[in-house]
């Protein structure tokens, strides 16, 4: 009996323990289930949050740094080897527009086609020209003044020389341009190195026309500020003062982010009060009354602002200032001939620089209007190099101009003849840069 009673008690205890264990196990399973559900919810939340953040970042990148995804940022591009007072080896890429070494402007049919509607016409009387050929590498150029510093450098293996502008507060670079007339044109090439997606929105190059010939803004001035910012399209800032009073301050919409990475050519035309500005083939500024009356703006100045010192660098070359900017069409019709220094070629080459097409376009318009007119195109060179080679070069350049008139503007080639005179008929002093530039010209003569 005692044994049976003992066994019964043990069985009862086991049953109670089993019941308790099953209940406890059930409670544990319920708790684990709730925890698993919460963990799953948190995982889903984190996944959604991550994907949402990625999408948000992508959208912000597209707004603030367009073109960044899948492309090299400017800071990833190899920098050129710049030879100045010291050599800095940063790779071997020369940032010329067409990816070619040597002088820029070498152009194929695509570039010519882009410039076919370019309407800029340079002045016909050169009053200042500087490509720094007479300056030594590492020196500050002899035909400029500054209250800061700077030096002449070369890029990679190209013989072309540039002046480096240095960043700083109120530092000006002033070429020795004679007193500016009422009507004139300004042209130059500019190169920026080391730009990145972090380049400041206030990183600008200012071109100033002023009545002060030293290192102040002056009581009268016109400023055009070209942006070099990469993460947003900043626009070109235009401003003026007339008798110490501001009349115009505006920011003209322009996206120059790609252009400033590829050594753009800047062209400016001042016709009394009117101010026009082109970057490469595109006209961005045309303000009819921003320049003070009476040719009171006598000086040209350059200034760079908010470039990161030691990383972001700015260079300028081929500065040409010429009086005039007249309509060559009227002159050709009235006088039967016109001579121009505005058709530019690569050094020692018959390849036309595309920014020269403004003049060729005007000649084509005359030929279209005057259906019976025939022209003789005559090329001239300066006296550098061999006389025989220069004679052949002048013939090749005249033929290149004819080809542009025929193939770009559709002029009948039978109406055009060509001739080259080399260095035989100079109109300027071949011992000066201005004189050489004056001698490198193309004539159009009615026949």
Short mmCIF file of C-alpha atoms in Angstrom, two decimals:
data_model
loop_
_atom_site.label_atom_id
_atom_site.label_comp_id
_atom_site.label_asym_id
_atom_site.label_seq_id
_atom_site.Cartn_x
_atom_site.Cartn_y
_atom_site.Cartn_z
CA UNK A 1 0.00 0.00 0.00
CA UNK A 2 2.74 2.38 0.98
CA UNK A 3 4.49 1.59 -2.28
CA UNK A 4 1.39 2.25 -4.33
CA UNK A 5 0.72 5.44 -2.41
CA UNK A 6 4.32 6.60 -3.04
CA UNK A 7 4.07 5.83 -6.73
CA UNK A 8 0.81 7.72 -6.97
CA UNK A 9 2.37 10.79 -5.32
CA UNK A 10 5.33 10.67 -7.71
CA UNK A 11 3.07 10.38 -10.72
CA UNK A 12 0.97 13.28 -9.47
CA UNK A 13 4.09 15.40 -9.00
CA UNK A 14 5.29 14.56 -12.50
CA UNK A 15 1.93 15.45 -13.96
CA UNK A 16 1.95 18.77 -12.13
CA UNK A 17 5.52 19.48 -13.27
CA UNK A 18 4.64 18.58 -16.82
CA UNK A 19 1.61 20.81 -16.75
CA UNK A 20 3.65 23.66 -15.35
CA UNK A 21 6.43 23.03 -17.84
CA UNK A 22 3.99 23.04 -20.78
CA UNK A 23 2.45 26.29 -19.58
CA UNK A 24 5.87 27.86 -19.06
CA UNK A 25 7.01 26.64 -22.43
CA UNK A 26 3.92 28.15 -23.99
CA UNK A 27 4.57 31.48 -22.28
CA UNK A 28 8.16 31.42 -23.43
CA UNK A 29 7.09 30.68 -26.99
CA UNK A 30 4.64 33.58 -26.88
CA UNK A 31 7.34 35.93 -25.63
CA UNK A 32 9.80 34.71 -28.26
CA UNK A 33 7.16 35.18 -30.94
CA UNK A 34 6.53 38.77 -29.83
CA UNK A 35 10.27 39.46 -29.76
CA UNK A 36 10.70 37.96 -33.21
CA UNK A 37 7.85 40.06 -34.54
CA UNK A 38 9.36 43.21 -33.04
CA UNK A 39 12.81 42.29 -34.36
CA UNK A 40 11.36 41.74 -37.82
CA UNK A 41 9.56 45.07 -37.61
CA UNK A 42 12.81 46.81 -36.61
CA UNK A 43 14.69 45.08 -39.46
CA UNK A 44 12.08 46.21 -41.96
CA UNK A 45 12.16 49.74 -40.50
CA UNK A 46 15.95 49.87 -40.73
CA UNK A 47 15.86 48.55 -44.32
CA UNK A 48 13.23 51.08 -45.35
CA UNK A 49 15.11 53.85 -43.56
CA UNK A 50 18.36 52.89 -45.29
CA UNK A 51 16.75 52.76 -48.73
CA UNK A 52 14.94 56.04 -48.09
CA UNK A 53 18.21 57.68 -47.02
CA UNK A 54 19.99 56.37 -50.11
CA UNK A 55 17.22 57.72 -52.36
CA UNK A 56 17.29 61.04 -50.51
CA UNK A 57 21.07 61.26 -50.88
CA UNK A 58 20.76 60.42 -54.58
CA UNK A 59 18.22 63.17 -55.13
CA UNK A 60 20.32 65.69 -53.19
CA UNK A 61 23.40 64.70 -55.17
CA UNK A 62 21.51 65.23 -58.41
CA UNK A 63 20.58 68.73 -57.26
CA UNK A 64 23.80 69.83 -55.56
CA UNK A 65 26.37 67.83 -57.51
CA UNK A 66 24.86 66.97 -60.90
CA UNK A 67 26.79 64.57 -63.04
CA UNK A 68 28.67 63.17 -60.06
CA UNK A 69 27.21 59.65 -60.11
CA UNK A 70 29.18 57.37 -62.39
CA UNK A 71 31.53 60.16 -63.46
CA UNK A 72 34.89 61.38 -62.33
CA UNK A 73 34.74 64.46 -60.19
CA UNK A 74 37.08 67.26 -61.24
CA UNK A 75 39.36 66.43 -58.32
CA UNK A 76 39.87 62.90 -59.71
CA UNK A 77 41.26 64.12 -63.01
CA UNK A 78 45.08 63.98 -63.22
CA UNK A 79 46.58 67.45 -62.99
CA UNK A 80 49.01 68.82 -65.54
CA UNK A 81 52.71 69.15 -64.91
CA UNK A 82 53.17 72.88 -64.34
CA UNK A 83 56.66 74.25 -64.81
CA UNK A 84 57.32 77.61 -63.18
CA UNK A 85 59.77 78.60 -60.50
CA UNK A 86 59.48 74.96 -59.38
CA UNK A 87 58.22 71.87 -61.19
CA UNK A 88 55.16 70.12 -59.78
CA UNK A 89 54.62 66.64 -61.20
CA UNK A 90 50.96 65.71 -60.94
CA UNK A 91 50.44 63.38 -63.84
CA UNK A 92 50.53 63.90 -67.55
CA UNK A 93 47.17 65.28 -68.56
CA UNK A 94 47.11 68.56 -70.42
CA UNK A 95 43.61 69.99 -69.99
CA UNK A 96 43.31 71.42 -73.45
CA UNK A 97 39.76 71.40 -74.74
CA UNK A 98 40.28 68.66 -77.27
CA UNK A 99 42.60 66.64 -75.07
CA UNK A 100 45.58 67.59 -77.21
CA UNK A 101 48.94 68.87 -76.17
CA UNK A 102 50.37 72.12 -77.46
CA UNK A 103 48.33 75.16 -78.23
CA UNK A 104 44.61 74.96 -77.79
CA UNK A 105 42.10 75.71 -80.47
CA UNK A 106 42.97 72.83 -82.78
CA UNK A 107 39.59 72.06 -84.15
CA UNK A 108 37.75 69.43 -86.12
CA UNK A 109 34.50 69.70 -88.03
CA UNK A 110 32.49 69.27 -84.81
CA UNK A 111 34.04 72.35 -83.15
CA UNK A 112 33.69 74.38 -86.33
CA UNK A 113 30.02 73.42 -86.56
CA UNK A 114 29.44 74.50 -82.96
CA UNK A 115 30.94 77.92 -83.69
CA UNK A 116 29.17 78.40 -87.01
CA UNK A 117 26.70 80.92 -85.52
CA UNK A 118 29.28 82.71 -83.35
CA UNK A 119 28.76 86.45 -83.88
CA UNK A 120 31.73 87.97 -82.02
CA UNK A 121 33.99 90.15 -84.19
CA UNK A 122 37.25 91.42 -82.67
CA UNK A 123 38.58 94.93 -83.10
CA UNK A 124 40.80 95.55 -86.10
CA UNK A 125 43.54 97.64 -84.44
CA UNK A 126 45.51 95.73 -81.80
CA UNK A 127 46.53 97.95 -78.89
CA UNK A 128 47.77 95.20 -76.55
CA UNK A 129 48.74 91.56 -77.01
CA UNK A 130 50.60 89.22 -74.68
CA UNK A 131 51.24 85.49 -74.87
CA UNK A 132 54.31 85.77 -72.57
CA UNK A 133 56.71 84.51 -75.26
CA UNK A 134 59.29 87.13 -74.27
CA UNK A 135 59.09 86.30 -70.54
CA UNK A 136 61.19 83.75 -68.66
CA UNK A 137 59.58 80.82 -66.86
CA UNK A 138 59.22 81.63 -63.16
CA UNK A 139 59.25 85.43 -63.66
CA UNK A 140 56.35 87.83 -63.31
CA UNK A 141 55.51 89.01 -66.86
CA UNK A 142 57.15 92.24 -67.93
CA UNK A 143 54.02 93.84 -69.45
CA UNK A 144 51.85 93.49 -66.33
CA UNK A 145 51.58 95.05 -62.89
CA UNK A 146 50.31 93.59 -59.61
CA UNK A 147 50.16 94.27 -55.89
CA UNK A 148 50.50 90.54 -55.15
CA UNK A 149 52.50 87.96 -57.06
CA UNK A 150 52.43 85.48 -59.89
CA UNK A 151 54.70 83.87 -62.45
CA UNK A 152 54.94 82.61 -66.00
CA UNK A 153 54.61 78.82 -66.33
CA UNK A 154 54.24 76.12 -68.96
CA UNK A 155 51.98 73.05 -68.93
CA UNK A 156 53.33 69.57 -69.63
CA UNK A 157 55.40 69.49 -72.82
CA UNK A 158 53.62 72.41 -74.50
CA UNK A 159 55.71 75.51 -75.29
CA UNK A 160 52.67 77.70 -74.65
CA UNK A 161 53.14 80.03 -71.68
CA UNK A 162 50.63 81.07 -69.04
CA UNK A 163 50.61 83.54 -66.17
CA UNK A 164 49.46 82.10 -62.86
CA UNK A 165 47.26 84.39 -60.77
CA UNK A 166 47.55 84.03 -57.01
CA UNK A 167 44.63 84.17 -54.57
CA UNK A 168 44.51 86.89 -51.94
CA UNK A 169 42.58 89.83 -50.62
CA UNK A 170 42.28 92.70 -53.14
CA UNK A 171 45.09 91.44 -55.37
CA UNK A 172 44.90 92.89 -58.88
CA UNK A 173 46.59 91.92 -62.15
CA UNK A 174 46.81 94.87 -64.52
CA UNK A 175 48.15 94.55 -68.09
CA UNK A 176 49.91 97.57 -69.56
CA UNK A 177 47.02 98.35 -71.89
CA UNK A 178 47.02 101.92 -73.24
CA UNK A 179 44.00 104.03 -72.37
CA UNK A 180 40.89 102.17 -73.46
CA UNK A 181 38.88 103.86 -76.23
CA UNK A 182 35.08 103.97 -76.49
CA UNK A 183 34.86 100.87 -78.68
CA UNK A 184 37.16 97.88 -78.22
CA UNK A 185 37.31 94.13 -77.74
CA UNK A 186 39.07 91.91 -75.19
CA UNK A 187 39.96 88.24 -75.65
CA UNK A 188 41.88 85.74 -73.53
CA UNK A 189 42.19 82.06 -72.66
CA UNK A 190 41.86 80.93 -69.07
CA UNK A 191 42.71 77.63 -67.39
CA UNK A 192 41.68 76.36 -63.96
CA UNK A 193 43.48 73.44 -62.31
CA UNK A 194 42.53 71.50 -59.17
CA UNK A 195 38.82 72.27 -59.11
CA UNK A 196 36.58 69.78 -57.31
CA UNK A 197 32.97 69.35 -56.24
CA UNK A 198 33.91 71.33 -53.14
CA UNK A 199 35.12 74.41 -55.05
CA UNK A 200 33.43 77.40 -53.45
CA UNK A 201 30.39 79.03 -54.99
CA UNK A 202 32.27 82.32 -54.53
CA UNK A 203 35.34 81.14 -56.50
CA UNK A 204 35.33 83.65 -59.34
CA UNK A 205 37.52 85.47 -61.81
CA UNK A 206 36.65 89.14 -62.08
CA UNK A 207 37.28 91.13 -65.24
CA UNK A 208 37.15 94.81 -64.32
CA UNK A 209 37.02 97.96 -66.43
CA UNK A 210 37.88 100.93 -64.23
CA UNK A 211 38.78 104.61 -64.18
CA UNK A 212 41.52 103.78 -61.64
CA UNK A 213 44.83 102.53 -63.07
CA UNK A 214 46.18 101.22 -59.76
CA UNK A 215 44.81 98.80 -57.16
CA UNK A 216 41.38 100.20 -56.32
CA UNK A 217 37.93 99.69 -57.78
CA UNK A 218 37.58 103.34 -58.81
CA UNK A 219 34.61 105.71 -58.76
CA UNK A 220 33.48 104.30 -62.11
CA UNK A 221 33.75 100.63 -63.06
CA UNK A 222 32.13 97.61 -64.69
CA UNK A 223 32.70 94.16 -63.21
CA UNK A 224 32.03 90.79 -64.82
CA UNK A 225 32.59 87.82 -62.48
CA UNK A 226 32.96 84.38 -64.05
CA UNK A 227 32.14 81.47 -61.68
CA UNK A 228 34.33 78.38 -61.23
CA UNK A 229 32.05 76.59 -58.74
CA UNK A 230 31.46 72.93 -59.60
CA UNK A 231 28.59 71.74 -57.38
CA UNK A 232 26.01 74.21 -58.68
CA UNK A 233 25.40 76.54 -61.62
CA UNK A 234 26.17 79.89 -60.02
CA UNK A 235 25.78 82.33 -62.93
CA UNK A 236 27.76 85.39 -64.09
CA UNK A 237 27.61 88.41 -61.80
CA UNK A 238 27.49 91.83 -63.48
CA UNK A 239 27.81 95.11 -61.62
CA UNK A 240 28.81 98.73 -62.15
CA UNK A 241 29.37 102.03 -60.38
CA UNK A 242 28.86 105.42 -61.98
CA UNK A 243 30.25 108.29 -59.91
CA UNK A 244 30.44 105.99 -56.86
CA UNK A 245 26.80 104.95 -57.21
CA UNK A 246 25.72 101.46 -58.13
CA UNK A 247 23.24 101.31 -61.00
CA UNK A 248 23.40 97.63 -61.95
CA UNK A 249 23.94 94.48 -59.92
CA UNK A 250 22.63 91.26 -61.43
CA UNK A 251 23.39 87.56 -61.64
CA UNK A 252 22.80 86.24 -65.15
CA UNK A 253 21.94 82.54 -65.34
CA UNK A 254 24.78 80.53 -66.86
CA UNK A 255 26.06 77.00 -66.28
CA UNK A 256 29.80 77.19 -66.93
CA UNK A 257 30.86 74.18 -64.87
CA UNK A 258 32.01 72.13 -67.85
CA UNK A 259 33.48 75.05 -69.79
CA UNK A 260 35.78 76.25 -67.00
CA UNK A 261 37.38 72.80 -66.84
CA UNK A 262 38.40 72.94 -70.52
CA UNK A 263 40.39 76.20 -70.92
CA UNK A 264 37.57 78.41 -72.21
CA UNK A 265 38.10 81.34 -74.55
CA UNK A 266 36.52 84.53 -73.22
CA UNK A 267 35.53 87.35 -75.59
CA UNK A 268 34.25 90.80 -74.60
CA UNK A 269 33.00 93.64 -76.80
CA UNK A 270 32.49 97.17 -75.49
CA UNK A 271 30.66 99.55 -77.82
CA UNK A 272 30.26 102.81 -75.93
CA UNK A 273 27.73 101.93 -73.19
CA UNK A 274 27.04 98.41 -74.44
CA UNK A 275 28.85 95.41 -72.87
CA UNK A 276 28.73 91.90 -74.37
CA UNK A 277 30.51 88.77 -73.15
CA UNK A 278 30.95 85.32 -74.74
CA UNK A 279 32.38 82.15 -73.22
CA UNK A 280 33.54 80.00 -76.10
CA UNK A 281 30.80 80.27 -78.76
CA UNK A 282 27.94 81.26 -76.47
CA UNK A 283 26.96 84.86 -75.72
CA UNK A 284 25.93 85.17 -72.07
CA UNK A 285 25.90 88.94 -71.47
CA UNK A 286 24.46 91.75 -73.60
CA UNK A 287 23.68 94.82 -71.49
CA UNK A 288 22.99 97.97 -73.55
CA UNK A 289 23.74 100.62 -70.88
CA UNK A 290 26.13 99.41 -68.20
CA UNK A 291 29.31 101.27 -69.23
CA UNK A 292 29.58 104.93 -68.12
CA UNK A 293 29.45 107.42 -70.99
CA UNK A 294 32.47 109.20 -72.37
CA UNK A 295 35.19 106.50 -72.25
CA UNK A 296 35.95 107.18 -68.57
CA UNK A 297 36.88 103.50 -68.04
CA UNK A 298 40.52 103.48 -69.04
CA UNK A 299 42.02 100.41 -67.34
CA UNK A 300 41.60 96.62 -67.54
CA UNK A 301 42.15 94.52 -64.41
CA UNK A 302 41.87 90.87 -63.36
CA UNK A 303 41.19 89.52 -59.87
CA UNK A 304 40.60 86.00 -58.52
CA UNK A 305 38.50 85.40 -55.42
CA UNK A 306 38.06 82.48 -52.97
CA UNK A 307 40.17 79.86 -54.73
CA UNK A 308 41.61 77.38 -52.22
CA UNK A 309 45.26 78.31 -51.83
CA UNK A 310 47.66 75.59 -52.97
CA UNK A 311 44.95 73.41 -54.51
CA UNK A 312 42.81 75.43 -56.93
CA UNK A 313 44.93 77.38 -59.42
CA UNK A 314 44.11 79.86 -62.18
CA UNK A 315 46.07 80.81 -65.31
CA UNK A 316 45.62 83.25 -68.20
CA UNK A 317 47.22 83.63 -71.64
CA UNK A 318 46.75 85.10 -75.14
CA UNK A 319 45.31 88.39 -73.92
CA UNK A 320 44.40 90.62 -76.86
CA UNK A 321 42.84 94.08 -76.66
CA UNK A 322 41.89 95.71 -79.95
CA UNK A 323 40.24 98.98 -80.84
CA UNK A 324 37.18 98.85 -83.08
CA UNK A 325 34.95 95.85 -83.43
CA UNK A 326 33.38 97.39 -86.51
CA UNK A 327 30.91 95.65 -88.75
CA UNK A 328 33.15 94.18 -91.45
CA UNK A 329 30.18 93.61 -93.75
CA UNK A 330 29.59 97.32 -94.35
CA UNK A 331 33.30 97.94 -94.82
CA UNK A 332 33.65 95.16 -97.38
CA UNK A 333 30.63 96.38 -99.36
CA UNK A 334 31.64 100.07 -99.27
CA UNK A 335 35.42 99.73 -99.70
CA UNK A 336 35.63 96.47 -101.61
CA UNK A 337 38.26 95.13 -99.19
CA UNK A 338 38.83 94.38 -95.55
CA UNK A 339 41.83 93.21 -93.50
CA UNK A 340 41.46 91.40 -90.20
CA UNK A 341 43.70 90.01 -87.47
CA UNK A 342 40.74 88.20 -85.93
CA UNK A 343 41.05 84.94 -87.88
CA UNK A 344 43.35 82.92 -85.66
CA UNK A 345 45.29 79.73 -86.33
CA UNK A 346 47.31 77.32 -84.25
CA UNK A 347 51.01 78.23 -84.21
CA UNK A 348 52.70 77.06 -87.40
CA UNK A 349 49.44 75.52 -88.63
CA UNK A 350 46.56 76.21 -91.01
CA UNK A 351 44.00 74.89 -88.48
CA UNK A 352 41.52 77.69 -87.77
CA UNK A 353 40.69 78.35 -84.15
CA UNK A 354 36.90 78.02 -83.88
CA UNK A 355 36.42 81.39 -82.14
CA UNK A 356 37.50 82.99 -85.43
CA UNK A 357 34.27 82.05 -87.17
CA UNK A 358 32.48 85.27 -86.21
CA UNK A 359 34.47 87.08 -88.89
CA UNK A 360 34.17 84.34 -91.50
CA UNK A 361 30.42 84.28 -90.86
CA UNK A 362 30.18 88.04 -91.61
CA UNK A 363 32.11 87.56 -94.86
CA UNK A 364 29.70 84.77 -95.85
CA UNK A 365 26.72 87.05 -95.18
CA UNK A 366 28.13 89.62 -97.60
CA UNK A 367 28.66 86.97 -100.27
CA UNK A 368 25.12 85.68 -99.82
CA UNK A 369 23.69 89.20 -100.08
CA UNK A 370 25.93 90.24 -102.98
CA UNK A 371 25.33 87.24 -105.22
CA UNK A 372 27.78 88.29 -107.94
CA UNK A 373 30.65 89.34 -105.68
CA UNK A 374 33.92 87.41 -105.94
CA UNK A 375 36.73 87.61 -103.40
CA UNK A 376 40.46 87.02 -103.31
CA UNK A 377 41.56 85.73 -99.89
CA UNK A 378 45.16 86.66 -99.00
CA UNK A 379 47.07 85.21 -96.05
CA UNK A 380 49.94 86.97 -94.23
CA UNK A 381 52.29 85.81 -91.46
CA UNK A 382 54.76 87.38 -89.07
CA UNK A 383 58.52 87.02 -89.64
CA UNK A 384 59.19 84.20 -87.17
CA UNK A 385 60.75 81.16 -88.82
CA UNK A 386 61.84 80.47 -92.38
CA UNK A 387 60.56 82.84 -95.07
CA UNK A 388 59.79 80.02 -97.50
CA UNK A 389 57.85 78.08 -94.87
CA UNK A 390 55.93 81.24 -93.96
CA UNK A 391 54.99 81.79 -97.60
CA UNK A 392 53.56 78.28 -97.86
CA UNK A 393 51.83 78.65 -94.49
CA UNK A 394 50.12 81.87 -95.63
CA UNK A 395 48.83 80.08 -98.74
CA UNK A 396 47.54 77.17 -96.66
CA UNK A 397 45.79 79.52 -94.25
CA UNK A 398 44.05 81.40 -97.07
CA UNK A 399 42.88 78.05 -98.47
CA UNK A 400 41.61 77.04 -94.99
CA UNK A 401 39.49 80.20 -94.84
CA UNK A 402 38.10 79.44 -98.30
CA UNK A 403 37.26 75.90 -97.17
CA UNK A 404 35.37 77.25 -94.16
CA UNK A 405 33.32 79.59 -96.36
CA UNK A 406 32.51 76.73 -98.73
CA UNK A 407 31.90 73.86 -96.33
CA UNK A 408 30.47 75.67 -93.28
CA UNK A 409 28.49 78.48 -94.96
CA UNK A 410 27.76 76.99 -98.37
CA UNK A 411 29.51 79.60 -100.54
CA UNK A 412 30.26 78.54 -104.12
CA UNK A 413 34.00 77.90 -104.26
CA UNK A 414 34.24 79.29 -107.82
CA UNK A 415 33.64 82.77 -106.36
CA UNK A 416 36.76 82.55 -104.19
CA UNK A 417 40.47 82.63 -105.04
CA UNK A 418 43.36 82.37 -102.59
CA UNK A 419 46.84 83.78 -102.32
CA UNK A 420 49.64 83.82 -99.75
CA UNK A 421 52.26 86.52 -99.21
CA UNK A 422 54.03 85.15 -96.15
CA UNK A 423 56.02 87.78 -94.26
CA UNK A 424 56.63 89.98 -97.30
CA UNK A 425 54.15 92.79 -96.49
CA UNK A 426 54.31 93.60 -92.76
CA UNK A 427 52.11 96.31 -91.31
CA UNK A 428 53.57 96.11 -87.78
CA UNK A 429 56.93 95.77 -86.05
CA UNK A 430 57.98 92.11 -86.05
CA UNK A 431 60.18 92.71 -82.99
CA UNK A 432 57.12 93.26 -80.74
CA UNK A 433 54.30 90.90 -79.81
CA UNK A 434 51.70 93.51 -80.84
CA UNK A 435 53.43 94.02 -84.20
CA UNK A 436 53.59 90.30 -84.89
CA UNK A 437 49.91 89.93 -84.05
CA UNK A 438 49.13 92.80 -86.46
CA UNK A 439 51.08 91.07 -89.22
CA UNK A 440 49.25 87.75 -88.81
CA UNK A 441 46.22 88.77 -90.83
CA UNK A 442 43.85 87.77 -93.60
CA UNK A 443 42.68 90.14 -96.36
CA UNK A 444 39.49 89.90 -98.40
CA UNK A 445 39.62 91.87 -101.66
CA UNK A 446 36.77 92.19 -104.15
CA UNK A 447 37.72 91.04 -107.67
#
